[in-house]
mmCIF file with all atom_site columns, C-alpha atoms in Angstrom:
data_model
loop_
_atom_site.group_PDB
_atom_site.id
_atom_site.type_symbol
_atom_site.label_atom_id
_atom_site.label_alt_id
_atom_site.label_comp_id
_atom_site.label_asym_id
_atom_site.label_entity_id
_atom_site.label_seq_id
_atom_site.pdbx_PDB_ins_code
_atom_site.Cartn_x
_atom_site.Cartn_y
_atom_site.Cartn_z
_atom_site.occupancy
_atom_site.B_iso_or_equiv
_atom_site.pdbx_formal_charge
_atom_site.auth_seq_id
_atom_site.auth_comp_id
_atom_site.auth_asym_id
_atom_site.auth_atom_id
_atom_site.pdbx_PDB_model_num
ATOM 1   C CA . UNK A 1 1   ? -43.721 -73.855  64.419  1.00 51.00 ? 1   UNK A CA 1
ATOM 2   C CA . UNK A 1 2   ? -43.778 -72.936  60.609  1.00 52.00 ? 2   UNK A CA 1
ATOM 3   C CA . UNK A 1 3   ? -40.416 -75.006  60.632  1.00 57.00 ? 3   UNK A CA 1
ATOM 4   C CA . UNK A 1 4   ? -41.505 -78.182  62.399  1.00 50.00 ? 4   UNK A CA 1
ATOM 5   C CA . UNK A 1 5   ? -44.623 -78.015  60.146  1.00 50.00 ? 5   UNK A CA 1
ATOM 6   C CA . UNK A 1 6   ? -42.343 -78.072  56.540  1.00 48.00 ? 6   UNK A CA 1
ATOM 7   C CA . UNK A 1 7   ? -39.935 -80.771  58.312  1.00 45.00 ? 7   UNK A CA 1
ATOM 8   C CA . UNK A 1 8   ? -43.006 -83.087  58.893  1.00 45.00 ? 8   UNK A CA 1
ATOM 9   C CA . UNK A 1 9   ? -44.271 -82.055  55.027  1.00 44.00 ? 9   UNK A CA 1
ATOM 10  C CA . UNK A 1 10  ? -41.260 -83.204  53.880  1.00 44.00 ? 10  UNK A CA 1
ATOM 11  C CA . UNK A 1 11  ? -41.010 -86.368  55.698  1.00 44.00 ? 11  UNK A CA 1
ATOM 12  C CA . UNK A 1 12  ? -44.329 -87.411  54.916  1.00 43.00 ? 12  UNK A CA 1
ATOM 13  C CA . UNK A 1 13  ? -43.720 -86.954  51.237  1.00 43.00 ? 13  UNK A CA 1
ATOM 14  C CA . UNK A 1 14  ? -40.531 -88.838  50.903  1.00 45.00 ? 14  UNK A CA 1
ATOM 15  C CA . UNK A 1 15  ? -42.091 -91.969  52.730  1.00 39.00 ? 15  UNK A CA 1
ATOM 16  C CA . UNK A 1 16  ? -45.070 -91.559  50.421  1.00 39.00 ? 16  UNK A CA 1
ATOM 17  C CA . UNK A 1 17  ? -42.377 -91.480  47.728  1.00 39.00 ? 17  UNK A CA 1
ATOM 18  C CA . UNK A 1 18  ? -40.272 -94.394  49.157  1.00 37.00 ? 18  UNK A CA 1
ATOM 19  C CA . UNK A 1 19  ? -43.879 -96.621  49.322  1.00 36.00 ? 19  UNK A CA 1
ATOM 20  C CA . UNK A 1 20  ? -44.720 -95.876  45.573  1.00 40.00 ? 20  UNK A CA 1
ATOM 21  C CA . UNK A 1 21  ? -41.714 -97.071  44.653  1.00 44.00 ? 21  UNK A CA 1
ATOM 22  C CA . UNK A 1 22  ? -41.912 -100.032 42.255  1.00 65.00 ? 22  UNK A CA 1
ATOM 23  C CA . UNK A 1 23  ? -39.143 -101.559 40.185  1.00 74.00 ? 23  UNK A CA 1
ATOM 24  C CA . UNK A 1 24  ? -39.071 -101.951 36.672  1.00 83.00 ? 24  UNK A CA 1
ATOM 25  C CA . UNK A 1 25  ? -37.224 -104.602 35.830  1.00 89.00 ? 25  UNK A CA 1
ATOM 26  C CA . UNK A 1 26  ? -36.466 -108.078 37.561  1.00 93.00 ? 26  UNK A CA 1
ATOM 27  C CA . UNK A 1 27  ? -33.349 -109.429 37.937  1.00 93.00 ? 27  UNK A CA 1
ATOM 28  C CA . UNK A 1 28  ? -33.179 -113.150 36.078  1.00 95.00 ? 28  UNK A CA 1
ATOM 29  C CA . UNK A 1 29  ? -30.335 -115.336 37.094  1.00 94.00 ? 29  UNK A CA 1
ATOM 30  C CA . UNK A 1 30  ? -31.290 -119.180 35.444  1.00 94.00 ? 30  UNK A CA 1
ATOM 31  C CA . UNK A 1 31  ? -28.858 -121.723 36.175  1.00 94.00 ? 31  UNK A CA 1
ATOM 32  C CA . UNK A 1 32  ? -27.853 -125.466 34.871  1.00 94.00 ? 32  UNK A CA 1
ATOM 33  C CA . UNK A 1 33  ? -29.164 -127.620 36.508  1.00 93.00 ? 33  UNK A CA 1
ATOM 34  C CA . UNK A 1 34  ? -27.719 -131.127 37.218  1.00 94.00 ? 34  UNK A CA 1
ATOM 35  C CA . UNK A 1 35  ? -28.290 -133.237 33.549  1.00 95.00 ? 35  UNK A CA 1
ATOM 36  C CA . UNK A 1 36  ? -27.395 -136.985 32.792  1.00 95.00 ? 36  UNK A CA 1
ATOM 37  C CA . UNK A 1 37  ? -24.957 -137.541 29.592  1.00 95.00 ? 37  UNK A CA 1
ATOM 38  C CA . UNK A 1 38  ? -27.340 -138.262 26.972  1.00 95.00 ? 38  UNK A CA 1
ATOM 39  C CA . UNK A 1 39  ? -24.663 -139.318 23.982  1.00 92.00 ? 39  UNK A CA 1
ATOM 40  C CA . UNK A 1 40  ? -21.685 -140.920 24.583  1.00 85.00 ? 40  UNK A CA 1
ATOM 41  C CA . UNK A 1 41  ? -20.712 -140.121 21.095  1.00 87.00 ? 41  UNK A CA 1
ATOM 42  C CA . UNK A 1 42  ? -19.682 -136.502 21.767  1.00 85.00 ? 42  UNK A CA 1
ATOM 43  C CA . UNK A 1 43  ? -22.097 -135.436 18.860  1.00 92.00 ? 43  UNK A CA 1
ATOM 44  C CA . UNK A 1 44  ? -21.308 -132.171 17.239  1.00 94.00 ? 44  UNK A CA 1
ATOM 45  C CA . UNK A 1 45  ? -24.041 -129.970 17.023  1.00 95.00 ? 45  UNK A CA 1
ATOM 46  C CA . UNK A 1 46  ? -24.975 -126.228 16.354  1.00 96.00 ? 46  UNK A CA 1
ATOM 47  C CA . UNK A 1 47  ? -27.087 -123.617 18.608  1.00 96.00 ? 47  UNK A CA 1
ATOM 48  C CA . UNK A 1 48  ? -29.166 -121.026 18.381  1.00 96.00 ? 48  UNK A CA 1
ATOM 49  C CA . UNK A 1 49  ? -31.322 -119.005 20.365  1.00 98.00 ? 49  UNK A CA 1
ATOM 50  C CA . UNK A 1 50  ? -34.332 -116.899 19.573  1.00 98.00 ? 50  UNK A CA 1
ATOM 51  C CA . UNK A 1 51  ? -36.682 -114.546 21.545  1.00 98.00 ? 51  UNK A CA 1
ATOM 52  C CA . UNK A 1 52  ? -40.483 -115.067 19.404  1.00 98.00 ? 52  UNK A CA 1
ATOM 53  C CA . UNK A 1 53  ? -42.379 -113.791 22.422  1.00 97.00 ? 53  UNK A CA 1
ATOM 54  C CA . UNK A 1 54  ? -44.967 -111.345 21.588  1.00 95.00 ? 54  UNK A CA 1
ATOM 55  C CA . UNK A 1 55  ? -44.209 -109.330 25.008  1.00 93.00 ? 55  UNK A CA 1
ATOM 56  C CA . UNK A 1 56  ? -41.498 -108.289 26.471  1.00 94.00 ? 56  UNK A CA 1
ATOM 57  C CA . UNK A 1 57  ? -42.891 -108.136 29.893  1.00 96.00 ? 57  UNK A CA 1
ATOM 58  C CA . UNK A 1 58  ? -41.914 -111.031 32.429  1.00 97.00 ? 58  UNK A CA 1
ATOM 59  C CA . UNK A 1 59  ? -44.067 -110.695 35.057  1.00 97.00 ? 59  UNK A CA 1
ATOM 60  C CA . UNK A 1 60  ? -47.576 -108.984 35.165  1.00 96.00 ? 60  UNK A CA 1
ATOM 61  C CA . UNK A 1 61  ? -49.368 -107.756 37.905  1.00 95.00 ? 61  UNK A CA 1
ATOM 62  C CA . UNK A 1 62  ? -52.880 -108.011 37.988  1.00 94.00 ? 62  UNK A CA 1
ATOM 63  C CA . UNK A 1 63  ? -55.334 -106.677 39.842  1.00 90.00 ? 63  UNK A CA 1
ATOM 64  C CA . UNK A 1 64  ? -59.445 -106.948 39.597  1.00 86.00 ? 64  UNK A CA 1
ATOM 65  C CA . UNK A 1 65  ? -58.869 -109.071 37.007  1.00 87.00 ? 65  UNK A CA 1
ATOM 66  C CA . UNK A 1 66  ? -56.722 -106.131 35.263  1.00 92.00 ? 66  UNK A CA 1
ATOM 67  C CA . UNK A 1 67  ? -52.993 -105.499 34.299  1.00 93.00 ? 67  UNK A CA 1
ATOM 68  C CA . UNK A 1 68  ? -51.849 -102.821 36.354  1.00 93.00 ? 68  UNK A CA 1
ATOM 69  C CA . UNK A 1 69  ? -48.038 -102.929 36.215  1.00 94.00 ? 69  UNK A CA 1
ATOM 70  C CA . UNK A 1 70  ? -45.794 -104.609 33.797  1.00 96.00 ? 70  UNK A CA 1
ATOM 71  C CA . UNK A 1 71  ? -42.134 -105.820 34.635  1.00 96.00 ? 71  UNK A CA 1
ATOM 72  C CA . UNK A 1 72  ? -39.341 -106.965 32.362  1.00 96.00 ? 72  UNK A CA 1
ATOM 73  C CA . UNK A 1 73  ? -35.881 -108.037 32.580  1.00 95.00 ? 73  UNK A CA 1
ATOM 74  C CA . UNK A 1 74  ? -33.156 -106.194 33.182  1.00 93.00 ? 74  UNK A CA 1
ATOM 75  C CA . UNK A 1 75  ? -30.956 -108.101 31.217  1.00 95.00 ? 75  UNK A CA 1
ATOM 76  C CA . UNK A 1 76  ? -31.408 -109.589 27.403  1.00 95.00 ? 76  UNK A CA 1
ATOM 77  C CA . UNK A 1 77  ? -33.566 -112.467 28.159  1.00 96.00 ? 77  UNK A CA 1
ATOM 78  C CA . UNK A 1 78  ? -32.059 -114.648 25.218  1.00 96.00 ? 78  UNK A CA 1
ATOM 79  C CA . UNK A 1 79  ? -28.736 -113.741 25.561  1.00 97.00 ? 79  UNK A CA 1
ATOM 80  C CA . UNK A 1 80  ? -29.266 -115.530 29.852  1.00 97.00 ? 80  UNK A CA 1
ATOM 81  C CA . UNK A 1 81  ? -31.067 -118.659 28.439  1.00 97.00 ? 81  UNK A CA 1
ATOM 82  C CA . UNK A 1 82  ? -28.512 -119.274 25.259  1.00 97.00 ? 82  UNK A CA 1
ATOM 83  C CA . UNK A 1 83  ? -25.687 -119.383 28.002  1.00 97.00 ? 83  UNK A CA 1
ATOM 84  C CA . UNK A 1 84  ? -27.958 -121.852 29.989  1.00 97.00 ? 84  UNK A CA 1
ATOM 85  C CA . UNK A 1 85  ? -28.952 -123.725 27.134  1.00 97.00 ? 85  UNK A CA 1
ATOM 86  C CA . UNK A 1 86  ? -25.682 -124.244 25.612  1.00 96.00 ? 86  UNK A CA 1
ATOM 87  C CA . UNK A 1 87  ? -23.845 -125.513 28.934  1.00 97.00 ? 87  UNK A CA 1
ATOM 88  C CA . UNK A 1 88  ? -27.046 -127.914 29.262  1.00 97.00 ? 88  UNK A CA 1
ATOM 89  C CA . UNK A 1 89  ? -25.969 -129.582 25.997  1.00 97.00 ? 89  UNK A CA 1
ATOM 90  C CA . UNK A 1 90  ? -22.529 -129.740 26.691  1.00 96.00 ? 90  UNK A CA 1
ATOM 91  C CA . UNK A 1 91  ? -23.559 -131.538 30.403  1.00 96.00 ? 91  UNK A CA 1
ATOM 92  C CA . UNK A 1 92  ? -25.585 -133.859 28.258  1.00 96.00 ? 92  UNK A CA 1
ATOM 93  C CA . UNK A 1 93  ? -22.305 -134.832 26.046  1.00 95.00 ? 93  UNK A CA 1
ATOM 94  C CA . UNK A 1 94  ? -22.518 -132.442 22.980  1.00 96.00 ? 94  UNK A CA 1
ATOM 95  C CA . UNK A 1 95  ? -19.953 -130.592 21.495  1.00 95.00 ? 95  UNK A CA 1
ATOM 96  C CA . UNK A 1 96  ? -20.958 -126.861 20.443  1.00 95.00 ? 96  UNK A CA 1
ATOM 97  C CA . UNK A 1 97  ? -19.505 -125.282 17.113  1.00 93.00 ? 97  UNK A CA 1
ATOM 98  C CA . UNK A 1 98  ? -21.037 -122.190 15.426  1.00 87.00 ? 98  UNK A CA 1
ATOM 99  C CA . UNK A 1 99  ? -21.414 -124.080 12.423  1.00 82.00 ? 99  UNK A CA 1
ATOM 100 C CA . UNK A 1 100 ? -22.186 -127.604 12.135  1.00 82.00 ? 100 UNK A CA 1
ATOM 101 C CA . UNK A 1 101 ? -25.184 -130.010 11.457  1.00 89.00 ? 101 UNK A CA 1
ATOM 102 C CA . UNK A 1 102 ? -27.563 -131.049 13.510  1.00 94.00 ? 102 UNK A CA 1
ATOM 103 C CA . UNK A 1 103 ? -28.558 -127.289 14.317  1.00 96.00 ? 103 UNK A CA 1
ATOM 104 C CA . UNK A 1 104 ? -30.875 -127.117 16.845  1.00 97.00 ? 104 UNK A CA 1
ATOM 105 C CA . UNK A 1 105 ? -32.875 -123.628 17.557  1.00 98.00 ? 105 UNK A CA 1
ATOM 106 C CA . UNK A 1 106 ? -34.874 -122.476 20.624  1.00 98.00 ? 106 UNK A CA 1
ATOM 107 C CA . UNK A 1 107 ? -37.526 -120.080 19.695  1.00 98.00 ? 107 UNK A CA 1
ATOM 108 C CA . UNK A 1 108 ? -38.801 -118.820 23.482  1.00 98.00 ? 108 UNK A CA 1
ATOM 109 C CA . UNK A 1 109 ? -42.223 -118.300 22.821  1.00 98.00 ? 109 UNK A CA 1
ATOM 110 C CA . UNK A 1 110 ? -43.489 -117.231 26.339  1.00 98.00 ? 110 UNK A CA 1
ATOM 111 C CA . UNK A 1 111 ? -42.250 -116.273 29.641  1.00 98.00 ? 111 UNK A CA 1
ATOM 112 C CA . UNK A 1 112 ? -44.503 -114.923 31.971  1.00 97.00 ? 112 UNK A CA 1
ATOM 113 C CA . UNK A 1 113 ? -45.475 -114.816 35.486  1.00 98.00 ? 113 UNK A CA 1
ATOM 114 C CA . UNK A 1 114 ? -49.008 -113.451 36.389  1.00 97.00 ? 114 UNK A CA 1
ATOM 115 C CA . UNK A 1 115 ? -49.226 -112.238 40.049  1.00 97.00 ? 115 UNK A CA 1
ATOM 116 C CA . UNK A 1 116 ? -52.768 -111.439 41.723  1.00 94.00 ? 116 UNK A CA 1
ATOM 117 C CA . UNK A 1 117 ? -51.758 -109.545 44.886  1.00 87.00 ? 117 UNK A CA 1
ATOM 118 C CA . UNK A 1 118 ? -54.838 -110.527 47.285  1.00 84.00 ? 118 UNK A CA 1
ATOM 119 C CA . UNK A 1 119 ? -55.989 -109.465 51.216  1.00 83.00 ? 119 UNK A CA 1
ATOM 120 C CA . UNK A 1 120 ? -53.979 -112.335 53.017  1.00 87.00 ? 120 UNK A CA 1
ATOM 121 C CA . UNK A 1 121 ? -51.680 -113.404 50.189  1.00 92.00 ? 121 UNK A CA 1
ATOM 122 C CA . UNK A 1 122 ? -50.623 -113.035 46.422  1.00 94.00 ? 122 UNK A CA 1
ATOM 123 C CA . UNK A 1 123 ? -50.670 -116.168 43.682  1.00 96.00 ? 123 UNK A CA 1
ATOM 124 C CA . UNK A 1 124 ? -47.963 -116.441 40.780  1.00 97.00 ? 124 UNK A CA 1
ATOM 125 C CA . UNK A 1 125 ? -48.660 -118.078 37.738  1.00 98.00 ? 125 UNK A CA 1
ATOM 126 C CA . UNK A 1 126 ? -46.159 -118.867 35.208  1.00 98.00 ? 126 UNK A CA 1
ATOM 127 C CA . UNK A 1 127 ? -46.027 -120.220 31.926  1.00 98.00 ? 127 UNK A CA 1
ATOM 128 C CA . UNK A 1 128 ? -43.017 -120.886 29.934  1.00 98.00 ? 128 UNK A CA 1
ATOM 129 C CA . UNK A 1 129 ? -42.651 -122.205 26.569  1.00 98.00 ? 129 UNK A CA 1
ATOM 130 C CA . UNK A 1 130 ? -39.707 -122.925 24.530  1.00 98.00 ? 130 UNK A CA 1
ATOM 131 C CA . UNK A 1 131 ? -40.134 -124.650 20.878  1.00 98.00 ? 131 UNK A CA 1
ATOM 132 C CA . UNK A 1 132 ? -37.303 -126.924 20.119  1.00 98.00 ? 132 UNK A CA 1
ATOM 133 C CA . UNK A 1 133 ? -36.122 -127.038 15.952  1.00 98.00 ? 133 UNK A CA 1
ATOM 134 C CA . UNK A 1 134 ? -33.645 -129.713 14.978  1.00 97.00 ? 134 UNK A CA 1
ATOM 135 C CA . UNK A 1 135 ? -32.678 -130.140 11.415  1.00 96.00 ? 135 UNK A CA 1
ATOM 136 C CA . UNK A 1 136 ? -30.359 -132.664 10.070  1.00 93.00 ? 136 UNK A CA 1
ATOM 137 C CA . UNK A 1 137 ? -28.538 -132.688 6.756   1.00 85.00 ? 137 UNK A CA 1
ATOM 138 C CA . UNK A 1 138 ? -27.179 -135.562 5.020   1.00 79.00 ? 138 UNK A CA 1
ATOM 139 C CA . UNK A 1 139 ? -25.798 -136.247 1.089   1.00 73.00 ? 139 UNK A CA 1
ATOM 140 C CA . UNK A 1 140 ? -27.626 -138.851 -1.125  1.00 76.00 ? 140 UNK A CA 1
ATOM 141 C CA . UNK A 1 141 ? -26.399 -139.852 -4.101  1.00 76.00 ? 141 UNK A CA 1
ATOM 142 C CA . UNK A 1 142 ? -28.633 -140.887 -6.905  1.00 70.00 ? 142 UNK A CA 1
ATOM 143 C CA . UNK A 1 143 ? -28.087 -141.878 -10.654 1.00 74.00 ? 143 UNK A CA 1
ATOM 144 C CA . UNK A 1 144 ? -24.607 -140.510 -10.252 1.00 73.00 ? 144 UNK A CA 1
ATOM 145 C CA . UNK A 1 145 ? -25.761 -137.136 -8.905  1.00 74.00 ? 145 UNK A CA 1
ATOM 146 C CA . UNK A 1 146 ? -25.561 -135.740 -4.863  1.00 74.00 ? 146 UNK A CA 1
ATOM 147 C CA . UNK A 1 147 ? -28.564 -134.649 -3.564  1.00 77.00 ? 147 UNK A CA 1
ATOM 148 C CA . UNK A 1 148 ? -29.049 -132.768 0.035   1.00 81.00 ? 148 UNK A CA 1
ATOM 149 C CA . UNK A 1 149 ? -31.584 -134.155 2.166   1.00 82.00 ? 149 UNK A CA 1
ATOM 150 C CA . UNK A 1 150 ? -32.907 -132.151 5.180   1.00 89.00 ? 150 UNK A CA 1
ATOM 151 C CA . UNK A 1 151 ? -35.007 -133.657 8.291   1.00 93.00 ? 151 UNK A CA 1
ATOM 152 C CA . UNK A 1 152 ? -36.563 -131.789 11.276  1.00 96.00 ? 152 UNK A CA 1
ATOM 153 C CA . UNK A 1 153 ? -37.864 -132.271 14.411  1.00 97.00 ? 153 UNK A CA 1
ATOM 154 C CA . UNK A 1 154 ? -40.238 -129.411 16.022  1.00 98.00 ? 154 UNK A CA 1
ATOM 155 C CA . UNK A 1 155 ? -40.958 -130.410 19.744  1.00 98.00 ? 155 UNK A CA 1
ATOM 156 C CA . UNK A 1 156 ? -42.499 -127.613 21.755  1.00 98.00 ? 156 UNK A CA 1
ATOM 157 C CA . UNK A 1 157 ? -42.025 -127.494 25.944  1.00 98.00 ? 157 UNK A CA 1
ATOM 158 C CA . UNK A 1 158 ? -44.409 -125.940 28.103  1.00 98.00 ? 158 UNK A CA 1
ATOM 159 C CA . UNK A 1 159 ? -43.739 -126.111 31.838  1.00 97.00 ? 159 UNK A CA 1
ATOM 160 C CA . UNK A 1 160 ? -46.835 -124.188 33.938  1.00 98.00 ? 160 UNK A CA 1
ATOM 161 C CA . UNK A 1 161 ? -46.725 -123.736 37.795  1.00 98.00 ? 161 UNK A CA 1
ATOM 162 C CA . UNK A 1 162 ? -48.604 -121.684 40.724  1.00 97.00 ? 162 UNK A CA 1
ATOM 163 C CA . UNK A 1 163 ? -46.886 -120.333 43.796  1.00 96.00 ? 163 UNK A CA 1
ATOM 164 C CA . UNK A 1 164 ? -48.875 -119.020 46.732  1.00 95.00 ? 164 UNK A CA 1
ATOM 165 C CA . UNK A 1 165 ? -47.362 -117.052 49.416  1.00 92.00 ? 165 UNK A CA 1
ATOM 166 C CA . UNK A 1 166 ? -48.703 -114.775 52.087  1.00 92.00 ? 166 UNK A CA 1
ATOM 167 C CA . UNK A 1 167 ? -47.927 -111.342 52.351  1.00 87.00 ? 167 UNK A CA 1
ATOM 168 C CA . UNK A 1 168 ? -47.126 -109.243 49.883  1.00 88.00 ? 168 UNK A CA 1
ATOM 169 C CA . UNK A 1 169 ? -45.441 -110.110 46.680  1.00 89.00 ? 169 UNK A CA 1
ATOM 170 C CA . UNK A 1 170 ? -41.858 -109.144 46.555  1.00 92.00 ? 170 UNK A CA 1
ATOM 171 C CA . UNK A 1 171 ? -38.962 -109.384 43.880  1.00 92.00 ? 171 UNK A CA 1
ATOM 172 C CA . UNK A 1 172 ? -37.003 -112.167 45.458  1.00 94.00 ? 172 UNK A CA 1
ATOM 173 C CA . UNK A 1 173 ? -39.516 -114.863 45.627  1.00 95.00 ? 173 UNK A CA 1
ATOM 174 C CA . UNK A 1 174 ? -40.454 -113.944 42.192  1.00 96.00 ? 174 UNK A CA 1
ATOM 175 C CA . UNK A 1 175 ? -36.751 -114.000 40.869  1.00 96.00 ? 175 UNK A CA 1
ATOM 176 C CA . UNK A 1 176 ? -36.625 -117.259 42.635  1.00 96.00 ? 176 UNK A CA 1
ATOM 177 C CA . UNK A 1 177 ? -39.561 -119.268 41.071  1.00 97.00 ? 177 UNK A CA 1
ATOM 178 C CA . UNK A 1 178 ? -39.147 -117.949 37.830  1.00 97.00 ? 178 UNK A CA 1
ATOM 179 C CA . UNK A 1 179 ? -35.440 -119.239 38.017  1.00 97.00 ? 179 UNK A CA 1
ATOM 180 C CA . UNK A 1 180 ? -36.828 -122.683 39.091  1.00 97.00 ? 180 UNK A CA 1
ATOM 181 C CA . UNK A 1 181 ? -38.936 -123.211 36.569  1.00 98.00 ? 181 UNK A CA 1
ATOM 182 C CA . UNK A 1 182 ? -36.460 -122.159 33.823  1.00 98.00 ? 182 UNK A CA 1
ATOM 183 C CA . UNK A 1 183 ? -34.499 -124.628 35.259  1.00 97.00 ? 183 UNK A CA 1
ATOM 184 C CA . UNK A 1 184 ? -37.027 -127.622 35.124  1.00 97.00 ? 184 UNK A CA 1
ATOM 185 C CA . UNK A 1 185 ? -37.870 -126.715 31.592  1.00 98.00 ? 185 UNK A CA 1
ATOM 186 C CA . UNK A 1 186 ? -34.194 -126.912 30.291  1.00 98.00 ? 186 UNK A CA 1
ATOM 187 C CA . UNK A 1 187 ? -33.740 -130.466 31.820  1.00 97.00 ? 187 UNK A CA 1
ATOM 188 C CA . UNK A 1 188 ? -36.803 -131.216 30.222  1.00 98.00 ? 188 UNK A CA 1
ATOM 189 C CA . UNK A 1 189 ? -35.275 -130.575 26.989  1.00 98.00 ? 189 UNK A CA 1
ATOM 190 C CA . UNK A 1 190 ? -32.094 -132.053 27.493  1.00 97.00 ? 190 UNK A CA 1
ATOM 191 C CA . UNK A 1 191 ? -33.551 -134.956 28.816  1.00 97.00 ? 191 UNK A CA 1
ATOM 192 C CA . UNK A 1 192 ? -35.979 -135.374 26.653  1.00 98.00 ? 192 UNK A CA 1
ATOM 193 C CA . UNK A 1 193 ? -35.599 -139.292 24.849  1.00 97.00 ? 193 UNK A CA 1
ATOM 194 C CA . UNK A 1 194 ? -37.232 -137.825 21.171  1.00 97.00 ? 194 UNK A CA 1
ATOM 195 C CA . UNK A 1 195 ? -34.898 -135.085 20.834  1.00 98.00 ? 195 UNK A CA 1
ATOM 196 C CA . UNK A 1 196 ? -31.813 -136.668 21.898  1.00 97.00 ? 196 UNK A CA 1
ATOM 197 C CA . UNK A 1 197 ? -32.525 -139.510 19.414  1.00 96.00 ? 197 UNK A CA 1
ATOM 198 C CA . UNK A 1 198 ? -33.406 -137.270 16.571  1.00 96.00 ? 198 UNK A CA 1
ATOM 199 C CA . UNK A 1 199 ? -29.691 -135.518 17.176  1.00 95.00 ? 199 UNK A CA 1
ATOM 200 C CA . UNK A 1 200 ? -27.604 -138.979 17.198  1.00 93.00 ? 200 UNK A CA 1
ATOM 201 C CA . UNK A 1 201 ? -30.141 -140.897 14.843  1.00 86.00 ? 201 UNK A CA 1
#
């Protein structure tokens, strides 16, 4: 009986172990999506990408109007979107060198996805912001002498969206939207008529 009774203990405890589970990090996986040559010039430019968020965490869950568990990625964040980001300029007719003006800079400035787990359903909310910086150098000469003259563009993109499923939330769906919208947001930019004339201007 005493046997039975510690087998059952022990079961019970690893499925109340197995239910408290709850992953730390979410899997990102943004892809290119489908972008329109902007230049047919081939213009040469530079990239680089920067992570200014002030949190690390991707997705938040909230509860009661408080956080109650925070997720991040699993892998670097800025290292995923540079990839993206680069091969979006290069669909959209640029030609990527390490060093070479225009240089263009994306600061990522927010990523996050709040989820409100209710009775019959949860609700995701993300935000994602990415501030674009293009600077352009070109020579002037004057009374004999060269002089270096330096323009910029800063053009911030903010893409917000809500998802509403029933059930429980779950990884997957999460992955899923936040992949979408990182998506949208990078055809936004590469798309986008200001910046591309600022590079070829």
């Amino acid at each position: 009986m005493k046997i039975k009774y510690f087998c059952l203990l022990f079961i019970l405890i690893n499925l109340t172990a197995c239910s408290s589970y709850s992953p730390r990090y979410i899997a990102l996986n943004p892809q290119v999506p489908a972008i329109e040559i902007q230049t047919a010039q081939h213009n040469v430019i530079s990239i680089n990408t920067r992570d200014k968020r002030s949190s690390p965490y991707v997705v938040n869950f909230i509860d009661d109007g408080k956080i109650t568990r925070q997720v991040t990625t699993s892998e670097s964040l800025v290292n995923q979107m540079d990839d993206v980001l680069q091969a979006g300029l290069k669909e959209a007719g640029y030609q990527i060198t390490s060093t070479s003006f225009p240089t263009v800079t994306f600061n990522i400035e927010k990523l996050q996805t709040n989820v409100d787990d209710g009775i019959f359903g949860f609700t995701a909310n993300t935000e994602i912001i990415i501030n674009a910086i293009v600077k352009k150098q070109r020579n002037i000469i004057s009374n004999g002498a060269t002089q270096t003259e330096t323009n910029t563009l800063n053009k911030r993109f903010r893409i917000k969206a809500m998802l509403k499923k029933p059930l429980a939330p779950d990884f997957a769906t999460l992955e899923l939207e936040i992949n979408q919208q990182l998506a949208l947001i990078t055809k936004e930019i590469m798309t986008d008529a200001e910046f591309n004339q600022f590079i070829q201007g």
